[in-house]
Short mmCIF file of C-alpha atoms and ligand atoms in Angstrom, two decimals:
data_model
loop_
_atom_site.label_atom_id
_atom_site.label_comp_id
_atom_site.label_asym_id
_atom_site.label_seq_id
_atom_site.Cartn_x
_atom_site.Cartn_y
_atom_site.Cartn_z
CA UNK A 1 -40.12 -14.57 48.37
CA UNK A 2 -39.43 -11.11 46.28
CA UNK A 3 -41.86 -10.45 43.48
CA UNK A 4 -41.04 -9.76 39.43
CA UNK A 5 -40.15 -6.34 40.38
CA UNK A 6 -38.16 -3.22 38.34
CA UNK A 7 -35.01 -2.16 40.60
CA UNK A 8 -34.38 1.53 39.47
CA UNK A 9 -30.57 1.89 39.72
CA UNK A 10 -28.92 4.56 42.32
CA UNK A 11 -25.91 6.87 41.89
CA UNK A 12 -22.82 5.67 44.02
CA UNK A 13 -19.17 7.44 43.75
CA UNK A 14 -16.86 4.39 43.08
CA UNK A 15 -14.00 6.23 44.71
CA UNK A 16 -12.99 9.04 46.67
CA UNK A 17 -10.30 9.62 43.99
CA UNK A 18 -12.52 10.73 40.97
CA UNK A 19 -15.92 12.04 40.60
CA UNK A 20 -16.90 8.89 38.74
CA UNK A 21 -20.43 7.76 39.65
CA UNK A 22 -21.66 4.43 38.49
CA UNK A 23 -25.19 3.10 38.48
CA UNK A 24 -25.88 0.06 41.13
CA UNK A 25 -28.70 -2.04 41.33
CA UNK A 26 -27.69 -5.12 43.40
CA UNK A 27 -27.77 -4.95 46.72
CA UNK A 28 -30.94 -2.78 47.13
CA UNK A 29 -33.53 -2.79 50.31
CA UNK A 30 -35.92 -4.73 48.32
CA UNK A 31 -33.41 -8.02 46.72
CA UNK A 32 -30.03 -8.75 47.94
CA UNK A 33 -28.98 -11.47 45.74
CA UNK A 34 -29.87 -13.06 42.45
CA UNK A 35 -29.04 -16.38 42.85
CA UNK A 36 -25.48 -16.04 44.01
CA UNK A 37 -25.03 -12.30 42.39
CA UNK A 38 -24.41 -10.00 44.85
CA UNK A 39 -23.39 -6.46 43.67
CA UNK A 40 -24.03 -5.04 40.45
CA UNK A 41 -22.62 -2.04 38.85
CA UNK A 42 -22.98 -0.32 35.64
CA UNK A 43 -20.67 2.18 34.44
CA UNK A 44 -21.22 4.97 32.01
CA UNK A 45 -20.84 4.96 28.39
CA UNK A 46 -18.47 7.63 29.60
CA UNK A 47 -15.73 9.59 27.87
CA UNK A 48 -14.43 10.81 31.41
CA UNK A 49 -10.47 10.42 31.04
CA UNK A 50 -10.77 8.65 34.82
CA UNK A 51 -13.39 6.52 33.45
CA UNK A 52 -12.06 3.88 36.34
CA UNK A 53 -8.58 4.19 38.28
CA UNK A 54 -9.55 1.72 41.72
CA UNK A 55 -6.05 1.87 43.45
CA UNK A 56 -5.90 -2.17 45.53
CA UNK A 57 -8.69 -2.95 47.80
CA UNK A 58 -8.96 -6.03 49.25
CA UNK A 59 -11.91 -9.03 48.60
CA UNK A 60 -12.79 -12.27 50.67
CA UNK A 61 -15.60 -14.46 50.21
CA UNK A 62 -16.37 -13.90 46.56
CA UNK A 63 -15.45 -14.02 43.11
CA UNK A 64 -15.59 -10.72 40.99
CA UNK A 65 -16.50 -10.45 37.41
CA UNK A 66 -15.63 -7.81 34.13
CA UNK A 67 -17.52 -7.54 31.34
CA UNK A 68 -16.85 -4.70 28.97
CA UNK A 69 -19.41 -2.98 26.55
CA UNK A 70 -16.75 -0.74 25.55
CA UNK A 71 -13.25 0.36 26.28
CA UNK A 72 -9.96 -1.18 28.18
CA UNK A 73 -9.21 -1.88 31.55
CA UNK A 74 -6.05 -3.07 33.00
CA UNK A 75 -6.25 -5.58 35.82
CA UNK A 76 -3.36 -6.25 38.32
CA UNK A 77 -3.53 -7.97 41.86
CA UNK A 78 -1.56 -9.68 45.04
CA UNK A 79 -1.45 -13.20 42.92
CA UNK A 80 0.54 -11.50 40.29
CA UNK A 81 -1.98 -11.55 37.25
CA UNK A 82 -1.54 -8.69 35.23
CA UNK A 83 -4.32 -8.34 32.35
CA UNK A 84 -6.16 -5.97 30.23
CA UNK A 85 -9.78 -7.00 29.18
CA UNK A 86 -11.84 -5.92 26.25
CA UNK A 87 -15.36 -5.88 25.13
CA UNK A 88 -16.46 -9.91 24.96
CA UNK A 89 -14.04 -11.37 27.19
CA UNK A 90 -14.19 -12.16 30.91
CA UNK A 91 -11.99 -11.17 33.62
CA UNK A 92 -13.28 -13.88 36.96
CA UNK A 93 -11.27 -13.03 40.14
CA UNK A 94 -11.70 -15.85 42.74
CA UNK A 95 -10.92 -13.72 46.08
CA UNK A 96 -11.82 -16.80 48.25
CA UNK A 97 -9.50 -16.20 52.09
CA UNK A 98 -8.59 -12.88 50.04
CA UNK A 99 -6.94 -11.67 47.48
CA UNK A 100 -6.47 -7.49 46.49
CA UNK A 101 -5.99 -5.94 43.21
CA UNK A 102 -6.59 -2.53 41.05
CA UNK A 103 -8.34 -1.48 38.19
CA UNK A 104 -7.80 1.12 35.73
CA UNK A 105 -9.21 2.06 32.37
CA UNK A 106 -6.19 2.33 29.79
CA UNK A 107 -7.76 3.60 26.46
CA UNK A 108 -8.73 6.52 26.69
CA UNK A 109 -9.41 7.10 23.02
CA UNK A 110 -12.63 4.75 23.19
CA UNK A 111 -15.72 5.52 25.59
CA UNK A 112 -15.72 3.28 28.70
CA UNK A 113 -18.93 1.54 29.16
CA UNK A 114 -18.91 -1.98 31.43
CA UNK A 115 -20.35 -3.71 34.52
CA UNK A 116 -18.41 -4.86 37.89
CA UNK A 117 -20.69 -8.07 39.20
CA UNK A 118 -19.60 -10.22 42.73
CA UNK A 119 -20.78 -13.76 43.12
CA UNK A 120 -21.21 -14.56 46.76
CA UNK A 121 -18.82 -18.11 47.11
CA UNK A 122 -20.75 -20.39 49.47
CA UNK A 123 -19.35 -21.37 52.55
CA UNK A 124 -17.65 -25.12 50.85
CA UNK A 125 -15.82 -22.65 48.45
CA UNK A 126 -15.29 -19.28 50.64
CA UNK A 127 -11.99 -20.32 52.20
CA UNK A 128 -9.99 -21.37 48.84
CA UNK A 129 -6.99 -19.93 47.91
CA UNK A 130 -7.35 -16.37 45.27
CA UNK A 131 -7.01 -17.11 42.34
CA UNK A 132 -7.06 -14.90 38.68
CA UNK A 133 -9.14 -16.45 35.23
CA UNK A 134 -9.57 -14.89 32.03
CA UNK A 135 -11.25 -15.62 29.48
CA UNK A 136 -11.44 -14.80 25.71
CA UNK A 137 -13.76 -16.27 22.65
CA UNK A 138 -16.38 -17.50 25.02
CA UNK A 139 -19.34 -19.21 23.56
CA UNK A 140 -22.03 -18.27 21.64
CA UNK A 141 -25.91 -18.91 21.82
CA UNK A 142 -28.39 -18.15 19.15
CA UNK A 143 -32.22 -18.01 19.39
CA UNK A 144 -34.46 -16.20 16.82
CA UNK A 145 -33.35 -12.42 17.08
CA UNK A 146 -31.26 -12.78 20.00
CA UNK A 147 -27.46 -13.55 20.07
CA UNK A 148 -26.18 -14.37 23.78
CA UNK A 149 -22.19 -14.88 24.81
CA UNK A 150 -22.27 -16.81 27.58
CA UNK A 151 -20.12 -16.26 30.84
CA UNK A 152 -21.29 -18.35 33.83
CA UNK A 153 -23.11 -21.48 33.58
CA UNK A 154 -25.40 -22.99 30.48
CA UNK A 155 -27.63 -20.89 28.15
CA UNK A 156 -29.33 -23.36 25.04
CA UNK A 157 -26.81 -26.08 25.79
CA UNK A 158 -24.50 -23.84 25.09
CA UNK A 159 -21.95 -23.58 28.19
CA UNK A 160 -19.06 -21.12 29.48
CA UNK A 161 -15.63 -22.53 30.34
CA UNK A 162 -15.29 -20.21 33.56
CA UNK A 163 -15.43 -21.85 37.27
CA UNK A 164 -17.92 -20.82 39.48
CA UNK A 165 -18.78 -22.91 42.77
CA UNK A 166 -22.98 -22.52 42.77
CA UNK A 167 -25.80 -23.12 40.34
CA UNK A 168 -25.59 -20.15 38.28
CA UNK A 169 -26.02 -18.82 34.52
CA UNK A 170 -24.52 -15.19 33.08
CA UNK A 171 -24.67 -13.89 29.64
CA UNK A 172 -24.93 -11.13 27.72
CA UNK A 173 -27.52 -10.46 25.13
CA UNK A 174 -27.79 -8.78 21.74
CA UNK A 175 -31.80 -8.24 21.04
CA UNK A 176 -33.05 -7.30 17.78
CA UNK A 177 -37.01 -7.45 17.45
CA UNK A 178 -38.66 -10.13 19.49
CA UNK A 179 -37.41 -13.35 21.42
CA UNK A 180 -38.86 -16.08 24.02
CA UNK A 181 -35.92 -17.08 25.55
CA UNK A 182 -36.28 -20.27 28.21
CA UNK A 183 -35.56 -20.05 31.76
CA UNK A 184 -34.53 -22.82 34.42
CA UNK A 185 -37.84 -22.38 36.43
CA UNK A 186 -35.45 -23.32 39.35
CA UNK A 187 -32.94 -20.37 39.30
CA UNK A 188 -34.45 -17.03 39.51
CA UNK A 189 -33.44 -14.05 37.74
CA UNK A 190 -32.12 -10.68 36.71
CA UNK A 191 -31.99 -8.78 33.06
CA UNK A 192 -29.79 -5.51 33.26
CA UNK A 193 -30.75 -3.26 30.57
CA UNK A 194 -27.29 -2.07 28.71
CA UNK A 195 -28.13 -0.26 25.87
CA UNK A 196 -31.27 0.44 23.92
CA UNK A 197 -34.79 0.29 23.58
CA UNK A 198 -35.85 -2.71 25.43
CA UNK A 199 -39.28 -4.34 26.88
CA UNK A 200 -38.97 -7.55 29.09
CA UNK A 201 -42.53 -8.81 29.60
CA UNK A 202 -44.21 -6.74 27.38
CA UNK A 203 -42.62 -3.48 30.34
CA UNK A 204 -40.12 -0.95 28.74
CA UNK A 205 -37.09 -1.21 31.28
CA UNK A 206 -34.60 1.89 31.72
CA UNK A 207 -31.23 1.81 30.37
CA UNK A 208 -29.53 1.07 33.81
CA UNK A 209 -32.57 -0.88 35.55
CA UNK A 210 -32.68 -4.34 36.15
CA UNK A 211 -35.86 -6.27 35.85
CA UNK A 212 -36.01 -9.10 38.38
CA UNK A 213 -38.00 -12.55 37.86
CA UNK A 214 -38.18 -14.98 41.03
CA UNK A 215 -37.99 -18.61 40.40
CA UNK A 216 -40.80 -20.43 38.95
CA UNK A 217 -40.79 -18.87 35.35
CA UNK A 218 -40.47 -20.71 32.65
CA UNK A 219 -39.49 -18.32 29.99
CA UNK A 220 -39.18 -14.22 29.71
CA UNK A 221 -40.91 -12.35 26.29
CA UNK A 222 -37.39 -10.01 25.36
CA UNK A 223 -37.93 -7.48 22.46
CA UNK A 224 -36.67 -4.06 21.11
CA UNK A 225 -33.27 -3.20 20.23
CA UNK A 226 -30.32 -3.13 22.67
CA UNK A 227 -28.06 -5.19 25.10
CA UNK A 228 -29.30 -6.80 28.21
CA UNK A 229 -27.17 -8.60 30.64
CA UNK A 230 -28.69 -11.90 32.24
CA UNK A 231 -27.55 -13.11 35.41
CA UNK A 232 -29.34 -16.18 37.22
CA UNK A 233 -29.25 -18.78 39.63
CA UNK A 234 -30.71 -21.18 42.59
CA UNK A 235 -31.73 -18.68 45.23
CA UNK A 236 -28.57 -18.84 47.42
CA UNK A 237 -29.14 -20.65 50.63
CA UNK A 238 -26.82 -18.93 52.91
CA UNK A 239 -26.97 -15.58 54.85
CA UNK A 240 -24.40 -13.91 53.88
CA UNK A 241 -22.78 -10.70 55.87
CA UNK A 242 -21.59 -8.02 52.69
CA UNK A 243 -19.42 -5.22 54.33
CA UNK A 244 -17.39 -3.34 52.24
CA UNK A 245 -14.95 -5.24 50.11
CA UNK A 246 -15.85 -8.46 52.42
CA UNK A 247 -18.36 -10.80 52.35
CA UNK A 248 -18.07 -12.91 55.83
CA UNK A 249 -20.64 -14.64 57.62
CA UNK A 250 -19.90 -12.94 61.22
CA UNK A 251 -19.42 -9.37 62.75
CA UNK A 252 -16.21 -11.06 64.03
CA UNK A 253 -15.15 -12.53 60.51
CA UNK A 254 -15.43 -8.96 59.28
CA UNK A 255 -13.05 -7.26 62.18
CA UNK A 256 -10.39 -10.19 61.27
CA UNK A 257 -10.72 -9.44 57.47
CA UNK A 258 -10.31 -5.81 58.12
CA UNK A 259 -7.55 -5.69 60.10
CA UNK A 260 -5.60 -8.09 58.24
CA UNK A 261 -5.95 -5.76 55.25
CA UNK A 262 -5.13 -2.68 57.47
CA UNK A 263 -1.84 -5.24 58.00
CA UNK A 264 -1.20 -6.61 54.31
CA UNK A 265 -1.59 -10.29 55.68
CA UNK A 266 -2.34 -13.24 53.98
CA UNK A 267 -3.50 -12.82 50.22
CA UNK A 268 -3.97 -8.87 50.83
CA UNK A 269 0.10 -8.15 50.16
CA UNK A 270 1.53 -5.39 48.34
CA UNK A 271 1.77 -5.24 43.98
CA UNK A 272 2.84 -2.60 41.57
CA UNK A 273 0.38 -1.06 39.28
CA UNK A 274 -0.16 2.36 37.80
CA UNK A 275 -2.46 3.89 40.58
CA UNK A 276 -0.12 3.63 43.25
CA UNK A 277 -1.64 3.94 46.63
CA UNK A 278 -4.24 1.41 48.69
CA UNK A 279 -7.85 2.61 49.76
CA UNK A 280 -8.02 2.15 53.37
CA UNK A 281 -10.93 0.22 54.96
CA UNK A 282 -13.70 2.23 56.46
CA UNK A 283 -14.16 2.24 60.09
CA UNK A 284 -16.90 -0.42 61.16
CA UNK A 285 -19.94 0.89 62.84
CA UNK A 286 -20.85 0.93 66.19
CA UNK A 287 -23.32 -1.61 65.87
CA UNK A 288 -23.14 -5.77 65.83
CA UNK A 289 -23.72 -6.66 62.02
CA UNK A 290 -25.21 -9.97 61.12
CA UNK A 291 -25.78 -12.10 58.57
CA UNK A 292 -28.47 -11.85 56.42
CA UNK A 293 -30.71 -13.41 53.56
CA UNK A 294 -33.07 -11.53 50.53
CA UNK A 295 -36.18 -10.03 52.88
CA UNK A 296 -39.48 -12.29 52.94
MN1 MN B 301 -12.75 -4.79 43.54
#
């Protein structure tokens, strides 16, 4: 099983459309998953006018979920949900057989600052039809100098109305001076570094790393002065097969999923938003891919 380890985020162009590069830490060579989180990205603070404009893409196999620091973004997609999120509130995309939708930052007065996580929907929950949640006012948790809102799962009995199909806990925290916060030894970990000054086991961690903690710990020492994401869960038991926009379980799933976006089938069909355009699929590599599961 991975160690506690430090992942240092890299630099990845979101699109081919703007020069915006965000900061991803999840998947990286040395930890696939966290629990059932698959792909993290942090973006900015940024005052880049084209903070995010992500004409539709397609998804299968996973839910996606928003969380704003700061700034607007406007969400639209093939079931028809239309929906701008703010700082606080939670924007949960079920993409199950598939689903496609856009993104686009809307206010450009503010700095955009934010994080774009998947959940990897086991194989019970994968085929399900898309479906759009949002979610405003979600709970609050309090332990001596730490405030956490909570967006997947239970945090101190404290427990987030959104639906997610595997053990799992998200939330975000606000840290000022020092805080032993409890951990389900079962689930492992990950604590994504926002804002601030901010040691996690007595280690300063980057703005933009995320500090991993396998299963087995019973509590993490937080302290310093900033924001730091948690996102947790029960090691996921599947392999999973992440290409692109998909996550499938078979070279074979993959070609279907692609070409059934290249055709607008199923969930993938067309919506209006104010991107206009799709971003085409790219081509699939020469070689067999296969399912896979976090290295030994
Ligand atoms: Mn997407």
């Amino acid at each position: 099983m991975p160690r506690e380890l430090t992942l240092a985020p890299r630099l990845v162009k979101l699109t081919n459309r703007t020069g915006v590069e965000v900061r991803r830490t999840l998947p990286h060579k040395e930890l696939r998953t966290i629990g059932p989180w698959c792909f993290v990205d942090h973006f900015g603070p940024t005052a880049d006018q084209d903070a995010m404009s992500v004409a539709a893409h397609p998804h299968t196999g996973l839910q996606t979920a928003s969380w704003l620091i700061a700034g607007e973004v406007e969400h639209r997609d093939s079931v028809g949900s239309v929906q701008v999120i703010r700082p606080g509130e939670l924007n949960l995309m079920t993409a199950g057989s598939g689903i496609a939708h856009s993104e686009l930052s809307i206010n450009e007065s503010q700095p955009f600052h934010g994080v774009q996580l998947w959940i990897a929907l086991p194989n019970a929950a994968r085929h399900q039809n898309p479906h759009f949640e949002h979610y405003e006012g979600l709970p609050i948790a309090r332990l001596e100098n730490l405030e956490a809102r909570v967006f997947a799962g239970t945090f101190l009995n404290v427990t987030s109305p959104a639906q997610y199909y595997s053990p799992i806990v998200g939330a975000e925290f606000s840290i000022s001076g020092e805080a032993q916060v409890p951990l389900m030894d079962w689930f492992e970990y990950g604590f994504l570094v926002l804002s601030g000054d901010v040691n996690i086991n007595g280690q300063s961690i980057d703005v933009g790393s995320l500090h991993y903690l396998p299963a087995g710990n019973e509590k993490v020492l937080l302290s310093g002065d900033g924001l730091v994401l948690m996102l947790g869960g029960e090691p996921f038991a599947e392999k999973i097969l992440m290409w692109w926009n998909f996550i499938g379980r078979s070279h074979d799933e993959i070609v279907e999923m692609k070409s059934a976006w290249e055709m607008r089938d199923g969930g993938f069909k067309e919506f209006s938003d104010r991107i206009g355009g799709h971003i085409p699929a790219p081509e699939l590599p020469n070689v067999t891919l296969t399912a896979r599961s976090n290295p030994q």
